[in-house]
PDB file of C-alpha atoms in Angstrom:
ATOM      1  CA  MET A   1     -26.088   5.325   6.767  1.00 40.00           C
ATOM      2  CA  GLU A   2     -23.884   2.553   8.173  1.00 41.00           C
ATOM      3  CA  ARG A   3     -21.402   3.365  10.953  1.00 39.00           C
ATOM      4  CA  PRO A   4     -17.741   2.776   9.981  1.00 38.00           C
ATOM      5  CA  SER A   5     -17.093   0.944  13.273  1.00 38.00           C
ATOM      6  CA  ARG A   6     -19.587  -1.767  12.398  1.00 36.00           C
ATOM      7  CA  GLN A   7     -17.293  -3.059   9.627  1.00 40.00           C
ATOM      8  CA  ARG A   8     -20.134  -4.602   7.696  1.00 41.00           C
ATOM      9  CA  GLN A   9     -18.488  -6.674   5.017  1.00 42.00           C
ATOM     10  CA  ARG A  10     -20.433  -7.758   1.973  1.00 40.00           C
ATOM     11  CA  GLU A  11     -19.425 -11.310   1.194  1.00 41.00           C
ATOM     12  CA  GLN A  12     -20.780 -14.088  -0.976  1.00 39.00           C
ATOM     13  CA  GLU A  13     -21.069 -16.898   1.578  1.00 39.00           C
ATOM     14  CA  VAL A  14     -20.314 -20.404   0.311  1.00 36.00           C
ATOM     15  CA  GLU A  15     -21.598 -23.625   1.829  1.00 36.00           C
ATOM     16  CA  GLN A  16     -18.800 -25.860   3.097  1.00 39.00           C
ATOM     17  CA  ASP A  17     -20.479 -29.035   1.769  1.00 36.00           C
ATOM     18  CA  SER A  18     -21.403 -27.674  -1.691  1.00 32.00           C
ATOM     19  CA  ASP A  19     -20.536 -24.820  -4.013  1.00 35.00           C
ATOM     20  CA  GLU A  20     -23.991 -23.253  -3.748  1.00 48.00           C
ATOM     21  CA  ARG A  21     -24.344 -19.811  -2.158  1.00 67.00           C
ATOM     22  CA  ILE A  22     -26.407 -19.294   0.989  1.00 79.00           C
ATOM     23  CA  ALA A  23     -29.886 -18.034   0.176  1.00 84.00           C
ATOM     24  CA  CYS A  24     -32.326 -16.352   2.526  1.00 86.00           C
ATOM     25  CA  PRO A  25     -35.184 -18.771   3.389  1.00 85.00           C
ATOM     26  CA  GLU A  26     -37.602 -15.835   3.662  1.00 83.00           C
ATOM     27  CA  CYS A  27     -37.042 -13.921   0.395  1.00 85.00           C
ATOM     28  CA  GLU A  28     -34.615 -16.301  -1.393  1.00 83.00           C
ATOM     29  CA  SER A  29     -32.094 -13.482  -1.813  1.00 84.00           C
ATOM     30  CA  THR A  30     -28.369 -14.284  -1.997  1.00 84.00           C
ATOM     31  CA  ASN A  31     -27.407 -10.809  -0.822  1.00 86.00           C
ATOM     32  CA  ILE A  32     -26.096 -11.961   2.576  1.00 85.00           C
ATOM     33  CA  ILE A  33     -23.813  -9.772   4.721  1.00 85.00           C
ATOM     34  CA  THR A  34     -21.721 -10.471   7.790  1.00 81.00           C
ATOM     35  CA  ASP A  35     -22.014  -8.134  10.773  1.00 79.00           C
ATOM     36  CA  ALA A  36     -18.663  -8.612  12.508  1.00 73.00           C
ATOM     37  CA  ASP A  37     -19.607  -6.534  15.558  1.00 74.00           C
ATOM     38  CA  GLN A  38     -22.737  -8.528  16.396  1.00 76.00           C
ATOM     39  CA  GLY A  39     -21.482 -11.868  15.045  1.00 77.00           C
ATOM     40  CA  GLU A  40     -24.564 -12.266  12.836  1.00 83.00           C
ATOM     41  CA  LEU A  41     -25.291 -13.347   9.306  1.00 85.00           C
ATOM     42  CA  VAL A  42     -28.031 -11.066   7.951  1.00 88.00           C
ATOM     43  CA  CYS A  43     -30.073 -10.861   4.741  1.00 87.00           C
ATOM     44  CA  ASP A  44     -29.490  -7.373   3.363  1.00 85.00           C
ATOM     45  CA  ASP A  45     -32.849  -7.332   1.555  1.00 84.00           C
ATOM     46  CA  CYS A  46     -35.397  -8.391   4.192  1.00 85.00           C
ATOM     47  CA  GLY A  47     -33.272  -8.120   7.381  1.00 83.00           C
ATOM     48  CA  LEU A  48     -33.711 -11.744   8.490  1.00 85.00           C
ATOM     49  CA  VAL A  49     -30.943 -12.970  10.820  1.00 87.00           C
ATOM     50  CA  LEU A  50     -29.755 -16.277   9.360  1.00 86.00           C
ATOM     51  CA  ASP A  51     -27.090 -17.051  11.955  1.00 83.00           C
ATOM     52  CA  GLU A  52     -25.923 -15.546  15.226  1.00 80.00           C
ATOM     53  CA  ARG A  53     -23.103 -15.927  17.718  1.00 75.00           C
ATOM     54  CA  GLN A  54     -20.570 -16.533  14.990  1.00 74.00           C
ATOM     55  CA  ILE A  55     -16.929 -16.952  15.898  1.00 74.00           C
ATOM     56  CA  ASP A  56     -14.955 -13.702  15.708  1.00 71.00           C
ATOM     57  CA  ARG A  57     -11.748 -14.564  13.872  1.00 71.00           C
ATOM     58  CA  GLY A  58     -10.191 -11.115  14.387  1.00 72.00           C
ATOM     59  CA  PRO A  59      -7.730 -10.079  17.111  1.00 74.00           C
ATOM     60  CA  GLU A  60      -8.884  -9.893  20.710  1.00 74.00           C
ATOM     61  CA  TRP A  61      -7.268  -6.452  21.185  1.00 79.00           C
ATOM     62  CA  ARG A  62      -8.356  -3.038  19.978  1.00 79.00           C
ATOM     63  CA  ALA A  63      -6.174  -0.306  18.466  1.00 82.00           C
ATOM     64  CA  PHE A  64      -7.093   3.248  17.576  1.00 85.00           C
ATOM     65  CA  ASN A  65      -3.999   4.383  15.676  1.00 85.00           C
ATOM     66  CA  HIS A  66      -1.051   2.975  13.748  1.00 81.00           C
ATOM     67  CA  SER A  67       1.413   2.976  16.659  1.00 83.00           C
ATOM     68  CA  GLU A  68      -0.985   1.042  18.910  1.00 83.00           C
ATOM     69  CA  ARG A  69      -1.651  -1.415  16.121  1.00 79.00           C
ATOM     70  CA  GLN A  70       2.091  -1.956  15.614  1.00 76.00           C
ATOM     71  CA  SER A  71       2.788  -2.445  19.322  1.00 79.00           C
ATOM     72  CA  LYS A  72      -0.052  -4.923  19.902  1.00 79.00           C
ATOM     73  CA  SER A  73       0.329  -6.953  16.731  1.00 76.00           C
ATOM     74  CA  ARG A  74       1.998 -10.329  17.223  1.00 74.00           C
ATOM     75  CA  VAL A  75       2.765 -11.056  13.577  1.00 74.00           C
ATOM     76  CA  GLY A  76       5.638  -9.931  11.391  1.00 71.00           C
ATOM     77  CA  ALA A  77       5.643  -7.758   8.310  1.00 74.00           C
ATOM     78  CA  PRO A  78       4.009  -9.167   5.144  1.00 79.00           C
ATOM     79  CA  ILE A  79       6.080 -10.788   2.408  1.00 85.00           C
ATOM     80  CA  THR A  80       7.447  -8.195   0.021  1.00 86.00           C
ATOM     81  CA  GLU A  81       9.196  -8.488  -3.336  1.00 89.00           C
ATOM     82  CA  THR A  82      11.230  -5.347  -2.656  1.00 88.00           C
ATOM     83  CA  MET A  83      13.696  -7.274  -0.471  1.00 86.00           C
ATOM     84  CA  HIS A  84      15.998  -9.953  -1.828  1.00 84.00           C
ATOM     85  CA  ASP A  85      14.870 -12.451   0.835  1.00 83.00           C
ATOM     86  CA  ARG A  86      11.226 -11.265   0.631  1.00 83.00           C
ATOM     87  CA  GLY A  87      11.510 -10.048   4.235  1.00 81.00           C
ATOM     88  CA  LEU A  88      11.576 -13.571   5.696  1.00 81.00           C
ATOM     89  CA  THR A  89      14.963 -13.394   7.463  1.00 79.00           C
ATOM     90  CA  THR A  90      15.495 -12.020  10.948  1.00 78.00           C
ATOM     91  CA  THR A  91      17.405  -8.934  12.068  1.00 79.00           C
ATOM     92  CA  ILE A  92      19.148  -8.108  15.347  1.00 82.00           C
ATOM     93  CA  ASP A  93      18.096  -4.805  16.863  1.00 80.00           C
ATOM     94  CA  TRP A  94      20.653  -2.012  17.272  1.00 82.00           C
ATOM     95  CA  LYS A  95      19.326  -0.674  20.593  1.00 83.00           C
ATOM     96  CA  ASP A  96      21.776  -2.692  22.755  1.00 84.00           C
ATOM     97  CA  LYS A  97      19.075  -3.413  25.336  1.00 86.00           C
ATOM     98  CA  ASP A  98      17.694  -6.626  26.751  1.00 84.00           C
ATOM     99  CA  ALA A  99      14.051  -7.773  26.900  1.00 80.00           C
ATOM    100  CA  TYR A 100      13.437  -5.634  29.993  1.00 84.00           C
ATOM    101  CA  GLY A 101      14.848  -2.452  28.419  1.00 84.00           C
ATOM    102  CA  ARG A 102      18.065  -2.522  30.456  1.00 87.00           C
ATOM    103  CA  SER A 103      21.337  -1.547  28.771  1.00 89.00           C
ATOM    104  CA  LEU A 104      23.763  -4.366  27.968  1.00 88.00           C
ATOM    105  CA  SER A 105      27.232  -4.659  29.434  1.00 89.00           C
ATOM    106  CA  SER A 106      30.269  -3.757  27.323  1.00 90.00           C
ATOM    107  CA  GLU A 107      31.080  -7.447  26.831  1.00 90.00           C
ATOM    108  CA  LYS A 108      27.549  -8.211  25.651  1.00 89.00           C
ATOM    109  CA  ARG A 109      27.540  -5.156  23.365  1.00 90.00           C
ATOM    110  CA  SER A 110      30.680  -6.297  21.578  1.00 92.00           C
ATOM    111  CA  GLN A 111      29.203  -9.793  21.252  1.00 91.00           C
ATOM    112  CA  MET A 112      25.965  -8.421  19.771  1.00 90.00           C
ATOM    113  CA  HIS A 113      28.018  -6.271  17.385  1.00 91.00           C
ATOM    114  CA  ARG A 114      29.783  -9.390  16.048  1.00 92.00           C
ATOM    115  CA  LEU A 115      26.457 -11.227  15.771  1.00 91.00           C
ATOM    116  CA  ARG A 116      24.901  -8.351  13.800  1.00 90.00           C
ATOM    117  CA  LYS A 117      27.850  -8.293  11.432  1.00 88.00           C
ATOM    118  CA  TRP A 118      27.577 -12.011  10.719  1.00 88.00           C
ATOM    119  CA  GLN A 119      23.802 -11.764  10.477  1.00 85.00           C
ATOM    120  CA  GLU A 120      24.164  -9.225   7.660  1.00 81.00           C
ATOM    121  CA  ARG A 121      26.758 -11.402   5.935  1.00 82.00           C
ATOM    122  CA  ILE A 122      24.740 -14.615   5.964  1.00 81.00           C
ATOM    123  CA  ARG A 123      21.606 -12.906   4.595  1.00 79.00           C
ATOM    124  CA  THR A 124      23.243 -13.072   1.149  1.00 80.00           C
ATOM    125  CA  LYS A 125      24.753 -16.471   0.515  1.00 79.00           C
ATOM    126  CA  ASP A 126      26.294 -15.804  -2.925  1.00 81.00           C
ATOM    127  CA  ALA A 127      27.109 -13.103  -5.489  1.00 85.00           C
ATOM    128  CA  GLY A 128      23.720 -13.531  -7.208  1.00 85.00           C
ATOM    129  CA  GLU A 129      21.833 -12.620  -4.045  1.00 87.00           C
ATOM    130  CA  ARG A 130      24.165  -9.689  -3.386  1.00 87.00           C
ATOM    131  CA  ASN A 131      23.501  -8.355  -6.890  1.00 91.00           C
ATOM    132  CA  LEU A 132      19.759  -8.793  -6.389  1.00 91.00           C
ATOM    133  CA  GLN A 133      19.980  -6.959  -3.057  1.00 90.00           C
ATOM    134  CA  PHE A 134      21.839  -4.100  -4.736  1.00 92.00           C
ATOM    135  CA  ALA A 135      19.334  -3.903  -7.616  1.00 93.00           C
ATOM    136  CA  LEU A 136      16.307  -3.828  -5.313  1.00 93.00           C
ATOM    137  CA  SER A 137      17.924  -1.162  -3.136  1.00 93.00           C
ATOM    138  CA  GLU A 138      18.507   0.928  -6.290  1.00 94.00           C
ATOM    139  CA  ILE A 139      14.840   0.543  -7.246  1.00 94.00           C
ATOM    140  CA  ASP A 140      13.819   1.635  -3.753  1.00 94.00           C
ATOM    141  CA  ARG A 141      16.168   4.649  -3.861  1.00 94.00           C
ATOM    142  CA  MET A 142      14.916   5.837  -7.273  1.00 94.00           C
ATOM    143  CA  ALA A 143      11.278   5.226  -6.355  1.00 94.00           C
ATOM    144  CA  SER A 144      11.705   7.370  -3.248  1.00 94.00           C
ATOM    145  CA  ALA A 145      13.299  10.146  -5.307  1.00 93.00           C
ATOM    146  CA  LEU A 146      10.428  10.009  -7.822  1.00 92.00           C
ATOM    147  CA  GLY A 147       7.766   9.900  -5.108  1.00 91.00           C
ATOM    148  CA  VAL A 148       5.919   6.875  -6.515  1.00 92.00           C
ATOM    149  CA  PRO A 149       3.653   4.686  -4.332  1.00 91.00           C
ATOM    150  CA  ARG A 150       4.615   1.384  -2.746  1.00 91.00           C
ATOM    151  CA  SER A 151       2.722  -0.651  -5.352  1.00 92.00           C
ATOM    152  CA  VAL A 152       5.042   0.610  -8.110  1.00 93.00           C
ATOM    153  CA  ARG A 153       8.091  -0.570  -6.147  1.00 94.00           C
ATOM    154  CA  GLU A 154       6.536  -4.019  -5.773  1.00 94.00           C
ATOM    155  CA  VAL A 155       5.769  -4.244  -9.514  1.00 94.00           C
ATOM    156  CA  ALA A 156       9.259  -3.013 -10.434  1.00 95.00           C
ATOM    157  CA  SER A 157      10.815  -5.650  -8.162  1.00 95.00           C
ATOM    158  CA  VAL A 158       8.703  -8.379  -9.762  1.00 94.00           C
ATOM    159  CA  ILE A 159       9.712  -7.224 -13.261  1.00 95.00           C
ATOM    160  CA  TYR A 160      13.397  -7.243 -12.276  1.00 95.00           C
ATOM    161  CA  ARG A 161      13.089 -10.740 -10.778  1.00 94.00           C
ATOM    162  CA  ARG A 162      11.444 -11.955 -13.990  1.00 93.00           C
ATOM    163  CA  ALA A 163      14.263 -10.456 -16.057  1.00 93.00           C
ATOM    164  CA  LEU A 164      16.781 -12.163 -13.753  1.00 92.00           C
ATOM    165  CA  ASN A 165      15.060 -15.534 -14.106  1.00 92.00           C
ATOM    166  CA  GLU A 166      14.956 -15.161 -17.904  1.00 91.00           C
ATOM    167  CA  ASP A 167      18.698 -14.335 -17.902  1.00 90.00           C
ATOM    168  CA  LEU A 168      18.088 -10.941 -19.532  1.00 92.00           C
ATOM    169  CA  ILE A 169      20.632  -9.141 -17.348  1.00 91.00           C
ATOM    170  CA  ARG A 170      23.677 -10.858 -18.847  1.00 89.00           C
ATOM    171  CA  GLY A 171      25.757  -8.267 -20.686  1.00 88.00           C
ATOM    172  CA  ARG A 172      23.830  -5.328 -19.200  1.00 91.00           C
ATOM    173  CA  SER A 173      24.389  -3.201 -16.130  1.00 92.00           C
ATOM    174  CA  ILE A 174      22.381  -3.949 -12.998  1.00 93.00           C
ATOM    175  CA  GLU A 175      21.506  -0.254 -12.623  1.00 93.00           C
ATOM    176  CA  GLY A 176      20.262  -0.086 -16.219  1.00 94.00           C
ATOM    177  CA  VAL A 177      17.919  -3.068 -15.849  1.00 94.00           C
ATOM    178  CA  ALA A 178      16.704  -1.845 -12.440  1.00 95.00           C
ATOM    179  CA  THR A 179      15.917   1.611 -13.839  1.00 95.00           C
ATOM    180  CA  SER A 180      14.151   0.103 -16.853  1.00 95.00           C
ATOM    181  CA  ALA A 181      12.074  -2.121 -14.555  1.00 95.00           C
ATOM    182  CA  LEU A 182      11.035   0.926 -12.511  1.00 95.00           C
ATOM    183  CA  TYR A 183      10.066   2.878 -15.640  1.00 94.00           C
ATOM    184  CA  ALA A 184       8.058  -0.110 -16.922  1.00 94.00           C
ATOM    185  CA  ALA A 185       6.316  -0.383 -13.540  1.00 94.00           C
ATOM    186  CA  CYS A 186       5.353   3.301 -13.678  1.00 92.00           C
ATOM    187  CA  ARG A 187       3.909   2.749 -17.165  1.00 90.00           C
ATOM    188  CA  GLN A 188       2.084  -0.382 -16.046  1.00 90.00           C
ATOM    189  CA  GLU A 189       0.569   1.232 -12.942  1.00 90.00           C
ATOM    190  CA  GLY A 190      -0.436   4.426 -14.777  1.00 87.00           C
ATOM    191  CA  ILE A 191       1.920   6.668 -12.773  1.00 88.00           C
ATOM    192  CA  PRO A 192       2.948   9.617 -14.992  1.00 85.00           C
ATOM    193  CA  ARG A 193       6.754   9.682 -14.930  1.00 88.00           C
ATOM    194  CA  SER A 194       8.665  10.514 -18.105  1.00 87.00           C
ATOM    195  CA  LEU A 195      11.880   8.839 -19.216  1.00 89.00           C
ATOM    196  CA  ASP A 196      13.726  12.105 -18.552  1.00 88.00           C
ATOM    197  CA  GLU A 197      12.520  12.172 -14.933  1.00 89.00           C
ATOM    198  CA  VAL A 198      13.545   8.554 -14.364  1.00 93.00           C
ATOM    199  CA  ALA A 199      16.957   9.151 -15.982  1.00 92.00           C
ATOM    200  CA  GLU A 200      17.490  12.160 -13.726  1.00 92.00           C
ATOM    201  CA  VAL A 201      17.462  10.019 -10.561  1.00 93.00           C
ATOM    202  CA  SER A 202      19.321   7.123 -12.185  1.00 93.00           C
ATOM    203  CA  ARG A 203      23.047   6.550 -12.511  1.00 91.00           C
ATOM    204  CA  VAL A 204      22.954   5.401 -16.143  1.00 92.00           C
ATOM    205  CA  PRO A 205      22.476   7.417 -19.367  1.00 92.00           C
ATOM    206  CA  GLN A 206      18.992   7.904 -20.763  1.00 91.00           C
ATOM    207  CA  LYS A 207      19.876   6.157 -24.021  1.00 93.00           C
ATOM    208  CA  GLU A 208      20.841   2.977 -22.162  1.00 93.00           C
ATOM    209  CA  ILE A 209      17.621   3.090 -20.095  1.00 93.00           C
ATOM    210  CA  GLY A 210      15.480   3.408 -23.223  1.00 92.00           C
ATOM    211  CA  ARG A 211      17.327   0.605 -25.009  1.00 94.00           C
ATOM    212  CA  THR A 212      17.137  -1.748 -22.021  1.00 94.00           C
ATOM    213  CA  TYR A 213      13.477  -0.874 -21.404  1.00 93.00           C
ATOM    214  CA  ARG A 214      12.506  -1.798 -24.987  1.00 93.00           C
ATOM    215  CA  TYR A 215      14.457  -5.038 -24.721  1.00 93.00           C
ATOM    216  CA  ILE A 216      12.972  -6.313 -21.433  1.00 93.00           C
ATOM    217  CA  SER A 217       9.431  -5.210 -22.315  1.00 91.00           C
ATOM    218  CA  GLN A 218       9.666  -7.174 -25.566  1.00 92.00           C
ATOM    219  CA  GLU A 219      11.286 -10.260 -24.038  1.00 92.00           C
ATOM    220  CA  LEU A 220       8.933 -10.393 -21.034  1.00 91.00           C
ATOM    221  CA  GLY A 221       5.838  -9.578 -23.111  1.00 90.00           C
ATOM    222  CA  LEU A 222       4.823  -6.614 -20.990  1.00 88.00           C
ATOM    223  CA  GLU A 223       1.538  -5.165 -22.234  1.00 82.00           C
ATOM    224  CA  LEU A 224       2.193  -1.448 -21.896  1.00 83.00           C
ATOM    225  CA  LYS A 225      -0.173   1.074 -23.425  1.00 82.00           C
ATOM    226  CA  PRO A 226       1.096   4.375 -24.850  1.00 83.00           C
ATOM    227  CA  VAL A 227       1.414   7.104 -22.240  1.00 85.00           C
ATOM    228  CA  ASP A 228      -1.631   9.375 -22.108  1.00 88.00           C
ATOM    229  CA  PRO A 229      -0.613  13.082 -22.007  1.00 90.00           C
ATOM    230  CA  LYS A 230      -3.639  13.791 -19.802  1.00 90.00           C
ATOM    231  CA  GLN A 231      -1.918  11.951 -16.932  1.00 89.00           C
ATOM    232  CA  PHE A 232       0.713  14.732 -16.783  1.00 91.00           C
ATOM    233  CA  VAL A 233      -1.773  17.625 -16.758  1.00 92.00           C
ATOM    234  CA  PRO A 234      -2.693  17.660 -13.017  1.00 92.00           C
ATOM    235  CA  ARG A 235       0.935  17.471 -11.870  1.00 91.00           C
ATOM    236  CA  PHE A 236       2.195  20.156 -14.274  1.00 92.00           C
ATOM    237  CA  ALA A 237      -0.767  22.442 -13.570  1.00 92.00           C
ATOM    238  CA  SER A 238      -0.312  22.051  -9.816  1.00 92.00           C
ATOM    239  CA  ALA A 239       3.395  22.921 -10.078  1.00 91.00           C
ATOM    240  CA  LEU A 240       2.478  26.046 -12.071  1.00 91.00           C
ATOM    241  CA  GLY A 241      -0.274  27.051  -9.647  1.00 91.00           C
ATOM    242  CA  LEU A 242      -3.048  26.895 -12.254  1.00 90.00           C
ATOM    243  CA  SER A 243      -6.748  26.434 -11.528  1.00 90.00           C
ATOM    244  CA  GLU A 244      -9.078  23.509 -12.198  1.00 91.00           C
ATOM    245  CA  GLU A 245     -10.523  25.435 -15.138  1.00 92.00           C
ATOM    246  CA  VAL A 246      -7.147  25.436 -16.876  1.00 92.00           C
ATOM    247  CA  GLN A 247      -6.734  21.705 -16.237  1.00 92.00           C
ATOM    248  CA  ALA A 248     -10.168  20.966 -17.730  1.00 92.00           C
ATOM    249  CA  LYS A 249      -9.403  23.129 -20.777  1.00 92.00           C
ATOM    250  CA  ALA A 250      -6.016  21.464 -21.277  1.00 92.00           C
ATOM    251  CA  THR A 251      -7.663  18.033 -21.122  1.00 92.00           C
ATOM    252  CA  GLU A 252     -10.216  19.154 -23.722  1.00 91.00           C
ATOM    253  CA  ILE A 253      -7.435  20.409 -26.021  1.00 92.00           C
ATOM    254  CA  ILE A 254      -5.608  17.062 -25.735  1.00 91.00           C
ATOM    255  CA  ASP A 255      -8.804  15.113 -26.521  1.00 90.00           C
ATOM    256  CA  VAL A 256      -9.613  17.204 -29.602  1.00 89.00           C
ATOM    257  CA  SER A 257      -6.022  17.044 -30.860  1.00 89.00           C
ATOM    258  CA  ALA A 258      -5.803  13.272 -30.314  1.00 87.00           C
ATOM    259  CA  GLU A 259      -9.039  12.700 -32.256  1.00 87.00           C
ATOM    260  CA  GLN A 260      -7.402  14.393 -35.264  1.00 86.00           C
ATOM    261  CA  GLY A 261      -4.336  12.153 -35.036  1.00 84.00           C
ATOM    262  CA  LEU A 262      -1.882  14.808 -33.858  1.00 85.00           C
ATOM    263  CA  LEU A 263      -0.668  12.748 -30.898  1.00 82.00           C
ATOM    264  CA  SER A 264       0.956   9.983 -32.947  1.00 82.00           C
ATOM    265  CA  GLY A 265       4.742  10.082 -32.662  1.00 81.00           C
ATOM    266  CA  LYS A 266       4.770  13.053 -30.284  1.00 86.00           C
ATOM    267  CA  SER A 267       6.249  13.243 -26.800  1.00 87.00           C
ATOM    268  CA  PRO A 268       3.414  13.011 -24.228  1.00 90.00           C
ATOM    269  CA  THR A 269       5.132  15.472 -21.871  1.00 91.00           C
ATOM    270  CA  GLY A 270       5.604  18.029 -24.648  1.00 91.00           C
ATOM    271  CA  PHE A 271       2.033  17.545 -25.798  1.00 92.00           C
ATOM    272  CA  ALA A 272       0.686  18.036 -22.251  1.00 92.00           C
ATOM    273  CA  ALA A 273       2.918  21.094 -21.704  1.00 93.00           C
ATOM    274  CA  ALA A 274       1.679  22.750 -24.903  1.00 93.00           C
ATOM    275  CA  ALA A 275      -1.948  22.049 -23.959  1.00 93.00           C
ATOM    276  CA  ILE A 276      -1.415  23.636 -20.539  1.00 94.00           C
ATOM    277  CA  TYR A 277       0.231  26.677 -22.139  1.00 92.00           C
ATOM    278  CA  ALA A 278      -2.676  27.076 -24.591  1.00 92.00           C
ATOM    279  CA  ALA A 279      -5.256  26.580 -21.834  1.00 92.00           C
ATOM    280  CA  SER A 280      -3.584  29.171 -19.604  1.00 92.00           C
ATOM    281  CA  LEU A 281      -3.863  31.736 -22.407  1.00 91.00           C
ATOM    282  CA  LEU A 282      -7.506  30.896 -23.097  1.00 89.00           C
ATOM    283  CA  CYS A 283      -8.415  31.093 -19.383  1.00 90.00           C
ATOM    284  CA  ASN A 284      -6.527  34.367 -18.762  1.00 90.00           C
ATOM    285  CA  GLU A 285      -4.027  32.721 -16.397  1.00 89.00           C
ATOM    286  CA  LYS A 286      -1.053  33.287 -18.649  1.00 88.00           C
ATOM    287  CA  LYS A 287       2.204  31.457 -18.055  1.00 90.00           C
ATOM    288  CA  THR A 288       5.303  31.949 -20.181  1.00 91.00           C
ATOM    289  CA  GLN A 289       6.652  29.198 -22.389  1.00 91.00           C
ATOM    290  CA  ARG A 290       9.824  29.145 -20.287  1.00 93.00           C
ATOM    291  CA  GLU A 291       7.873  28.529 -17.051  1.00 92.00           C
ATOM    292  CA  VAL A 292       5.908  25.659 -18.591  1.00 93.00           C
ATOM    293  CA  ALA A 293       9.029  24.217 -20.259  1.00 92.00           C
ATOM    294  CA  ASP A 294      10.940  24.183 -16.946  1.00 92.00           C
ATOM    295  CA  VAL A 295       8.165  22.283 -15.165  1.00 91.00           C
ATOM    296  CA  ALA A 296       7.624  19.762 -17.988  1.00 90.00           C
ATOM    297  CA  GLN A 297      11.377  19.408 -18.703  1.00 88.00           C
ATOM    298  CA  VAL A 298      10.950  20.079 -22.434  1.00 90.00           C
ATOM    299  CA  THR A 299      12.244  22.855 -24.697  1.00 91.00           C
ATOM    300  CA  GLU A 300      10.370  26.002 -25.621  1.00 92.00           C
ATOM    301  CA  VAL A 301      10.634  25.007 -29.286  1.00 93.00           C
ATOM    302  CA  THR A 302       8.673  21.816 -28.562  1.00 91.00           C
ATOM    303  CA  ILE A 303       5.945  23.794 -26.803  1.00 92.00           C
ATOM    304  CA  ARG A 304       5.695  26.305 -29.696  1.00 92.00           C
ATOM    305  CA  ASN A 305       5.421  23.552 -32.324  1.00 91.00           C
ATOM    306  CA  ARG A 306       2.799  21.536 -30.403  1.00 91.00           C
ATOM    307  CA  TYR A 307       0.957  24.741 -29.471  1.00 90.00           C
ATOM    308  CA  GLN A 308       0.512  25.743 -33.123  1.00 90.00           C
ATOM    309  CA  GLU A 309      -0.807  22.281 -34.027  1.00 89.00           C
ATOM    310  CA  GLN A 310      -3.258  22.224 -31.105  1.00 88.00           C
ATOM    311  CA  ILE A 311      -4.560  25.732 -31.755  1.00 88.00           C
ATOM    312  CA  GLU A 312      -5.262  24.845 -35.393  1.00 86.00           C
ATOM    313  CA  ALA A 313      -6.998  21.655 -34.279  1.00 85.00           C
ATOM    314  CA  MET A 314      -9.233  23.668 -31.941  1.00 81.00           C
ATOM    315  CA  GLY A 315     -10.159  26.010 -34.772  1.00 78.00           C
ATOM    316  CA  PHE A 316      -8.385  29.090 -33.381  1.00 71.00           C
ATOM    317  CA  ARG A 317      -6.117  31.321 -35.450  1.00 59.00           C
TER     318      ARG A 317
END
C-alpha cells in the first residue's frame, strides 16, 4: 500500500521533441509514474528507475493544515466566475493596520476609508457591471440557502453570463434569470433541488422562474435530462430518520414503477415521497403521509395517488 505522503502521481509522460510516450527500455511498458518525494521517474511494472534527481516544481515550504497553507502561499485566489470581475481586482483591508501590525493614526484611517469607498466604486465601471454584480450575489445568496456545493455556483454563474451575452435578459427581471440559472445548474450537476425549493429562497414567483428557465434552457441549448426521483430519496429519508433498508426499498419501488411507464408526466418529488411512504410501511418503519408530505413539500393527495399506482405496479393489493 502506497503512503499518502509520497504523492505518487500516475502520468503519461510525453517526450518534448516528439509526441511519443516514454517507454521503459527494460520491459517496454508505458506505465511510467513520477515519485515527487524522491524526484524519480519509475516504471510501475518492473521498477526500473528511468530518471533521477528531477526538478521539484512544487513550493519550497511545507504546510500541514489549511491555515498554514493560506499563510505561506504567495499567490492569490483562483479565477472564479462567481464574481463580476472574476476575482482579478484588488481590495483594501478593513483592519486599519500597517504592514507591521501597528494601528494607523486617525488621519490615515480617514484616508484609507476614502480609498476603500472609491475602490468599491471603481470596481464596477457601468450599469451593466453593477447588474452583473447584483445577479451573481443573488446566485451566491440562494446557493448558500439551498446548501449546494461551490461547483453549482460556478455553473450557474457561467449560465447567467451566457444568457447576458446572448441578450436573453432584456425584458426579464435580473432575479428571475439568476434563479433560473441556479435551477438549471442544479439540474446539470445532478443536485436534487426541486423548483419549489428554489422558489422558496428566491424573490420572484415560481411561475416566472419556470417560464424563464424553459426559455433560457431552450435558447442556450442546455442538455438537461429529466430529474430522477431516486436523487431525492436519500435526502428525504435522512430528514425522516429512516434506515438504509427503507431507502433501498424506495429505490426498488421507483425502478419497478418507472419500467412500467408510471413516471412519465409525474412530479419527481411526489413520486419519491410516495415511494418512501410505501417503503416505510413495507419495512415496518411507518411514517404518516403528513410527515412525508411536509419533508417533500408536496400534498398528501399527491402521495396517496402515487402510492396507489406504485403499490399496483409492485403487485401488492
